[in-house]
Short mmCIF file of C-alpha atoms (C1' of nucleotides) in Angstrom, two decimals:
data_model
loop_
_atom_site.label_atom_id
_atom_site.label_comp_id
_atom_site.label_asym_id
_atom_site.label_seq_id
_atom_site.Cartn_x
_atom_site.Cartn_y
_atom_site.Cartn_z
CA MET Q 18 10.77 -74.77 213.33
CA ILE Q 19 8.89 -77.76 212.91
CA LYS Q 20 5.82 -75.82 212.25
CA GLU Q 21 7.88 -74.04 209.29
CA LEU Q 22 8.79 -77.22 208.13
CA GLU Q 23 5.51 -78.66 207.90
CA LYS Q 24 4.58 -75.29 206.04
CA PHE Q 25 7.36 -76.17 203.30
CA GLU Q 26 6.02 -79.77 203.14
CA ALA Q 27 2.63 -78.65 202.62
CA ASN Q 28 3.67 -75.98 200.28
CA LEU Q 29 5.60 -78.60 198.18
CA ARG Q 30 2.53 -80.97 197.98
CA SER Q 31 0.26 -78.35 196.94
CA ARG Q 32 2.55 -77.63 194.23
CA GLY Q 33 2.81 -81.30 193.52
CA LEU Q 34 6.33 -81.40 194.37
CA ARG Q 35 7.98 -84.08 196.43
CA VAL Q 36 9.02 -84.03 199.98
CA THR Q 37 12.58 -85.56 199.80
CA ARG Q 38 15.20 -86.03 202.34
CA THR Q 39 17.54 -83.73 200.65
CA ARG Q 40 15.19 -80.90 201.02
CA GLU Q 41 14.49 -81.32 204.54
CA LEU Q 42 18.34 -81.36 205.09
CA ILE Q 43 18.79 -78.20 203.24
CA PHE Q 44 15.67 -76.83 205.22
CA ARG Q 45 17.08 -77.70 208.63
CA GLU Q 46 20.52 -75.93 207.80
CA ILE Q 47 18.72 -72.85 207.03
CA PHE Q 48 16.42 -72.94 210.17
CA SER Q 49 19.03 -74.29 212.41
CA ARG Q 50 19.51 -72.02 215.37
CA ARG Q 51 23.22 -71.48 214.87
CA ALA Q 52 22.63 -70.31 211.21
CA VAL Q 53 22.74 -66.67 210.44
CA HIS Q 54 22.61 -65.31 206.92
CA LEU Q 55 24.37 -68.47 205.09
CA ASN Q 56 25.20 -68.33 201.57
CA ALA Q 57 24.73 -71.34 199.33
CA GLU Q 58 28.40 -72.33 199.72
CA ASP Q 59 28.08 -72.50 203.64
CA ILE Q 60 25.01 -74.76 203.52
CA HIS Q 61 26.70 -77.03 201.15
CA ARG Q 62 29.89 -77.22 203.28
CA ARG Q 63 27.89 -77.64 206.62
CA LEU Q 64 25.87 -80.58 205.09
CA ARG Q 65 29.18 -82.03 204.00
CA ALA Q 66 30.61 -81.43 207.25
CA GLY Q 67 27.68 -83.26 208.83
CA HIS Q 68 28.53 -86.07 206.33
CA LYS Q 69 25.41 -85.40 204.41
CA ARG Q 70 26.24 -85.60 200.56
CA VAL Q 71 24.36 -83.11 198.56
CA SER Q 72 25.26 -81.31 195.65
CA LEU Q 73 25.64 -77.33 195.17
CA ALA Q 74 23.22 -77.41 192.54
CA THR Q 75 20.51 -79.12 194.62
CA VAL Q 76 21.23 -76.57 197.27
CA TYR Q 77 20.46 -73.67 194.87
CA ARG Q 78 17.59 -75.40 193.83
CA THR Q 79 16.04 -75.97 197.05
CA VAL Q 80 16.89 -72.37 198.27
CA ASN Q 81 15.08 -70.84 195.35
CA LEU Q 82 12.00 -73.40 196.15
CA LEU Q 83 12.32 -71.91 199.66
CA VAL Q 84 12.20 -68.32 198.74
CA LYS Q 85 9.34 -68.61 196.36
CA SER Q 86 7.40 -70.62 198.90
CA GLY Q 87 7.91 -67.33 201.22
CA LEU Q 88 9.49 -69.30 203.96
CA VAL Q 89 12.89 -68.26 203.40
CA SER Q 90 14.49 -64.71 202.28
CA ALA Q 91 17.41 -63.91 200.21
CA VAL Q 92 19.25 -61.08 201.55
CA ASP Q 93 21.82 -58.72 199.91
CA LEU Q 94 24.91 -57.88 202.39
CA GLY Q 95 26.65 -56.16 199.85
CA GLU Q 96 28.68 -59.11 198.63
CA ASP Q 97 28.58 -60.74 195.17
CA HIS Q 98 26.09 -63.59 196.25
CA SER Q 99 23.12 -63.99 198.23
CA HIS Q 100 22.61 -65.09 201.83
CA PHE Q 101 19.49 -66.96 203.27
CA GLU Q 102 17.52 -66.51 206.42
CA PRO Q 103 14.29 -67.66 207.93
CA GLU Q 104 11.36 -65.39 206.94
CA SER Q 105 9.47 -66.33 209.86
CA GLN Q 106 7.31 -64.05 211.66
CA ARG Q 107 9.68 -61.78 213.28
CA PRO Q 108 9.44 -58.14 212.16
CA ALA Q 109 11.16 -56.83 209.11
CA HIS Q 110 14.30 -55.87 209.86
CA GLY Q 111 17.73 -54.07 207.93
CA HIS Q 112 21.16 -55.32 208.28
CA LEU Q 113 24.17 -53.31 209.75
CA ILE Q 114 27.27 -54.48 208.06
CA CYS Q 115 30.99 -53.97 209.43
CA LEU Q 116 33.08 -53.00 206.39
CA ALA Q 117 36.05 -54.39 208.24
CA CYS Q 118 35.11 -57.76 210.07
CA GLY Q 119 32.10 -58.47 207.92
CA ARG Q 120 29.86 -58.86 211.28
CA VAL Q 121 26.11 -58.46 210.53
CA LEU Q 122 23.72 -56.90 213.08
CA GLU Q 123 20.03 -56.80 212.63
CA PHE Q 124 17.73 -53.98 213.32
CA SER Q 125 14.20 -53.46 213.28
CA HIS Q 126 13.12 -50.65 211.23
CA SER Q 127 9.53 -49.93 211.85
CA GLY Q 128 9.80 -46.39 211.68
CA ILE Q 129 11.45 -46.55 208.21
CA GLN Q 130 8.58 -48.87 207.19
CA GLU Q 131 5.94 -46.11 207.79
CA GLU Q 132 8.20 -43.43 206.03
CA ILE Q 133 8.54 -45.94 202.93
CA GLU Q 134 5.07 -46.68 202.86
CA ARG Q 135 4.32 -42.84 202.75
CA ILE Q 136 6.88 -42.23 199.70
CA GLY Q 137 5.15 -45.47 198.02
CA LYS Q 138 1.78 -43.95 198.26
CA GLU Q 139 2.98 -40.60 197.20
CA LYS Q 140 4.81 -41.90 193.74
CA GLY Q 141 1.82 -44.06 193.37
CA TYR Q 142 3.35 -47.48 193.78
CA GLU Q 143 1.89 -50.54 194.98
CA LEU Q 144 4.63 -51.61 197.28
CA ASP Q 145 5.93 -55.32 197.41
CA LYS Q 146 9.09 -55.32 199.80
CA PHE Q 147 12.12 -53.28 200.61
CA SER Q 148 15.78 -53.84 201.88
CA ILE Q 149 17.83 -51.58 203.56
CA GLN Q 150 21.93 -52.09 204.09
CA VAL Q 151 23.86 -50.01 206.28
CA PHE Q 152 27.63 -49.84 206.01
CA GLY Q 153 30.13 -48.96 208.60
CA PHE Q 154 32.50 -49.96 211.65
CA CYS Q 155 31.54 -52.02 214.43
CA ARG Q 156 32.43 -51.27 217.76
CA GLU Q 157 35.67 -53.15 218.13
CA CYS Q 158 36.65 -52.39 214.47
CA GLY Q 159 36.06 -48.72 214.99
CA LYS Q 160 38.35 -48.43 217.94
CA LYS Q 161 41.47 -49.27 215.70
CA MET H 18 29.58 -31.84 184.49
CA ILE H 19 32.82 -29.97 183.38
CA LYS H 20 33.37 -29.28 187.03
CA GLU H 21 33.14 -32.89 187.91
CA LEU H 22 35.45 -33.94 184.94
CA GLU H 23 38.14 -31.61 186.45
CA LYS H 24 37.39 -33.24 189.57
CA PHE H 25 38.13 -36.57 187.92
CA GLU H 26 41.05 -35.50 186.33
CA ALA H 27 42.86 -34.01 189.26
CA ASN H 28 41.96 -37.28 191.23
CA LEU H 29 43.73 -39.20 188.54
CA ARG H 30 46.78 -36.67 188.58
CA SER H 31 47.03 -36.59 192.30
CA ARG H 32 47.15 -40.35 192.39
CA GLY H 33 49.98 -40.69 189.43
CA LEU H 34 47.55 -41.98 186.79
CA ARG H 35 47.09 -40.74 183.38
CA VAL H 36 44.27 -38.69 181.92
CA THR H 37 43.33 -40.60 178.73
CA ARG H 38 40.57 -40.04 176.04
CA THR H 39 39.25 -43.09 176.91
CA ARG H 40 38.58 -42.42 180.46
CA GLU H 41 37.12 -39.20 179.59
CA LEU H 42 34.45 -40.99 177.29
CA ILE H 43 33.51 -43.13 179.77
CA PHE H 44 33.23 -40.49 182.23
CA ARG H 45 30.86 -38.34 180.08
CA GLU H 46 28.61 -41.41 179.14
CA ILE H 47 27.86 -42.21 182.95
CA PHE H 48 27.38 -38.03 183.40
CA SER H 49 25.62 -37.38 180.22
CA ARG H 50 22.09 -35.84 181.12
CA ARG H 51 20.07 -39.12 179.31
CA ALA H 52 21.84 -41.53 181.30
CA VAL H 53 20.30 -43.13 184.35
CA HIS H 54 21.70 -46.07 186.07
CA LEU H 55 23.54 -47.47 183.14
CA ASN H 56 25.50 -50.86 183.79
CA ALA H 57 28.88 -51.77 182.46
CA GLU H 58 27.13 -53.13 179.16
CA ASP H 59 24.86 -50.07 178.80
CA ILE H 60 28.24 -47.96 178.71
CA HIS H 61 29.94 -50.16 176.54
CA ARG H 62 26.79 -50.28 174.02
CA ARG H 63 26.45 -46.29 174.04
CA LEU H 64 30.02 -45.78 173.31
CA ARG H 65 30.16 -48.40 170.35
CA ALA H 66 26.82 -46.68 169.01
CA GLY H 67 28.87 -43.47 169.05
CA HIS H 68 31.53 -45.02 167.27
CA LYS H 69 33.82 -45.02 170.03
CA ARG H 70 35.51 -48.36 170.56
CA VAL H 71 36.41 -49.05 174.26
CA SER H 72 36.74 -52.70 175.54
CA LEU H 73 34.47 -53.68 178.18
CA ALA H 74 37.32 -54.39 180.49
CA THR H 75 38.33 -50.84 180.32
CA VAL H 76 34.92 -50.08 181.15
CA TYR H 77 34.92 -51.96 184.25
CA ARG H 78 38.40 -50.48 185.26
CA THR H 79 37.34 -47.05 184.66
CA VAL H 80 34.10 -47.24 186.65
CA ASN H 81 36.10 -49.03 189.42
CA LEU H 82 38.40 -45.83 189.42
CA LEU H 83 35.39 -43.26 189.56
CA VAL H 84 33.80 -45.33 192.32
CA LYS H 85 37.03 -45.12 194.19
CA SER H 86 37.58 -41.42 193.45
CA GLY H 87 34.21 -40.90 195.22
CA LEU H 88 32.50 -39.19 192.07
CA VAL H 89 30.25 -42.24 190.93
CA SER H 90 28.40 -44.43 192.86
CA ALA H 91 27.51 -48.50 192.21
CA VAL H 92 23.89 -48.94 192.84
CA ASP H 93 22.10 -52.14 193.37
CA LEU H 94 19.09 -52.30 191.77
CA GLY H 95 17.97 -56.04 192.46
CA GLU H 96 19.68 -57.20 189.44
CA ASP H 97 22.66 -59.44 189.17
CA HIS H 98 24.98 -56.38 188.18
CA SER H 99 25.81 -53.27 189.35
CA HIS H 100 24.40 -49.81 187.79
CA PHE H 101 26.19 -46.60 188.13
CA GLU H 102 25.13 -43.11 188.62
CA PRO H 103 26.95 -39.76 189.35
CA GLU H 104 27.66 -39.20 193.11
CA SER H 105 27.22 -35.41 192.68
CA GLN H 106 26.18 -32.96 195.30
CA ARG H 107 22.43 -33.89 195.05
CA PRO H 108 20.90 -35.25 198.27
CA ALA H 109 21.19 -39.09 199.04
CA HIS H 110 18.37 -41.13 197.92
CA GLY H 111 16.99 -44.45 197.54
CA HIS H 112 15.44 -46.39 194.77
CA LEU H 113 11.91 -47.59 194.12
CA ILE H 114 12.23 -50.18 191.25
CA CYS H 115 8.83 -51.42 189.34
CA LEU H 116 8.86 -55.23 189.58
CA ALA H 117 6.99 -55.42 186.29
CA CYS H 118 8.58 -52.84 183.96
CA GLY H 119 12.11 -52.17 185.76
CA ARG H 120 11.19 -48.61 185.83
CA VAL H 121 13.60 -46.73 188.59
CA LEU H 122 12.15 -43.80 190.79
CA GLU H 123 14.76 -41.88 192.94
CA PHE H 124 13.09 -40.54 196.35
CA SER H 125 14.87 -38.66 198.89
CA HIS H 126 15.27 -40.20 202.30
CA SER H 127 16.39 -37.43 204.65
CA GLY H 128 13.81 -38.72 207.41
CA ILE H 129 15.26 -42.05 206.94
CA GLN H 130 18.94 -41.15 207.03
CA GLU H 131 18.31 -39.61 210.62
CA GLU H 132 16.43 -42.68 211.74
CA ILE H 133 19.50 -44.65 210.35
CA GLU H 134 22.01 -42.84 212.02
CA ARG H 135 19.99 -43.20 215.26
CA ILE H 136 20.21 -46.71 215.08
CA GLY H 137 24.14 -46.55 214.14
CA LYS H 138 24.73 -44.69 217.43
CA GLU H 139 22.53 -47.16 219.48
CA LYS H 140 24.41 -50.20 218.26
CA GLY H 141 27.92 -48.30 218.36
CA TYR H 142 28.64 -48.41 214.65
CA GLU H 143 30.64 -45.72 212.92
CA LEU H 144 28.48 -45.41 209.79
CA ASP H 145 29.95 -45.31 206.29
CA LYS H 146 26.89 -45.24 203.90
CA PHE H 147 23.56 -47.14 203.47
CA SER H 148 21.33 -47.86 200.57
CA ILE H 149 17.58 -48.71 200.46
CA GLN H 150 15.75 -50.54 197.72
CA VAL H 151 12.15 -50.46 197.20
CA PHE H 152 10.11 -52.87 195.10
CA GLY H 153 6.51 -52.69 193.87
CA PHE H 154 4.40 -51.84 190.73
CA CYS H 155 4.51 -48.38 189.35
CA ARG H 156 1.20 -46.46 188.55
CA GLU H 157 1.02 -48.11 185.17
CA CYS H 158 1.86 -51.54 186.00
CA GLY H 159 -0.35 -51.61 189.03
CA LYS H 160 -3.35 -50.88 187.07
CA LYS H 161 -3.33 -54.24 185.09
"C1'" DT Z 6 5.81 -97.82 187.79
"C1'" DT Z 7 5.46 -93.13 186.75
"C1'" DT Z 8 7.57 -88.69 187.02
"C1'" DA Z 9 10.04 -85.62 189.89
"C1'" DA Z 10 14.51 -85.11 192.09
"C1'" DT Z 11 19.29 -85.57 192.24
"C1'" DG Z 12 24.44 -85.39 190.67
"C1'" DC Z 13 27.43 -84.23 187.45
"C1'" DA Z 14 29.47 -81.36 184.23
"C1'" DA Z 15 28.77 -77.79 181.16
"C1'" DA Z 16 26.74 -73.47 180.16
"C1'" DC Z 17 25.96 -68.62 181.80
"C1'" DA Z 18 26.45 -63.97 183.49
"C1'" DT Z 19 29.30 -60.66 185.38
"C1'" DT Z 20 33.41 -58.99 186.65
"C1'" DT Z 21 38.35 -59.59 187.10
"C1'" DT Z 22 43.07 -60.40 185.34
"C1'" DG Z 23 47.55 -61.51 182.57
"C1'" DC Z 24 50.09 -60.22 178.79
"C1'" DA Z 25 51.50 -58.15 174.48
"C1'" DC Z 26 51.47 -53.59 172.52
"C1'" DC Z 27 50.12 -48.58 172.62
"C1'" DC Z 28 50.41 -44.06 174.38
"C1'" DT Z 29 50.73 -40.37 177.85
"C1'" DG Z 30 53.68 -37.31 180.24
"C1'" DC W 22 61.41 -43.47 176.28
"C1'" DA W 23 59.56 -45.38 180.79
"C1'" DG W 24 55.73 -46.83 182.80
"C1'" DG W 25 51.00 -46.84 183.03
"C1'" DG W 26 46.55 -47.70 180.01
"C1'" DT W 27 44.40 -50.74 176.69
"C1'" DG W 28 42.35 -54.67 174.06
"C1'" DC W 29 41.87 -59.31 174.11
"C1'" DA W 30 41.25 -63.64 175.80
"C1'" DA W 31 41.27 -66.57 179.45
"C1'" DA W 32 40.10 -67.06 184.40
"C1'" DA W 33 37.31 -66.40 188.43
"C1'" DT W 34 32.84 -66.29 190.64
"C1'" DG W 35 28.27 -67.22 191.67
"C1'" DT W 36 24.28 -69.48 189.77
"C1'" DT W 37 21.40 -72.11 186.45
"C1'" DT W 38 20.49 -76.05 183.57
"C1'" DG W 39 20.71 -80.60 180.33
"C1'" DC W 40 20.94 -85.03 180.93
"C1'" DA W 41 21.32 -89.61 182.83
"C1'" DT W 42 20.46 -92.08 186.77
"C1'" DT W 43 17.63 -92.42 191.30
"C1'" DA W 44 13.98 -92.31 194.33
"C1'" DA W 45 9.26 -90.46 195.90
"C1'" DA W 46 4.53 -91.36 195.78
#
DNA sequence: TTTAATGCAAACATTTTGCACCCTG
DNA sequence: CAGGGTGCAAAATGTTTGCATTAAA
């Protein structure tokens, strides 16, 4: 995670942008071990809970920087706002979302990735990225 | 398409709702052969172009009814609004979206569907639906 | 000390909703 | 003619932006 932070700072410097305390705070929130799929409001709330005063506008500006830098990805969980997760080096994955409780499980999809690459080639597309959302009822919610 | 319209009307009646001219107009726009992935504004604009005065609010209310009835699905093409397409009986499909020109190609994903069902079972989820968005550059845009 | 970063409030884009009036059944 | 449907404007929601002030380098 420290390594990721250094990458972010290097990325900022290489673009002539500044390394600020506020940006580091937001970075740390997204990369914190307890964080999972936070949205902008979540990040803002958690910072305030830690007595760090950062405006929501700056949270948005910073997550946009992080997404551009490739260190964070914006994920769509079927809600009307984005969620953010560290891009890191772990394998690409899809999200399994419970329609009842909202719980989100990740699953790796290497098999699917191959199939998508095959389809892309067939259609003449130069692929960039893809995302998969699967909706259903988790074990607990399904019982009821 | 007439069959689908009858289903919609039956669905309305079975729920104690009314079959109105406005609802039929919106239905026909979404199901028209030339229509592909229209968003609410598109539907509204096309109706006005055909000299049918319908408010945007009613377009939203009606697409919501159609989605609830299962006859239309709301699809996410990575923009900040939903697009609507007839659910119909054709096989489920994903969308291949060009990052340069926005062109959308559909692809069938029966192989992927099996893989997702396997994953759902493994995680104890009772599956409902899933969606896949693939982003890249189409043949024309990729050349440049 | 220069110029980017930030906070605040206003602007934006999409979608929903309250209410008075209209029309279907 | 009762109760749902519609248009309109306002509200709600998530996100971006203009501007004056603060702070990094």
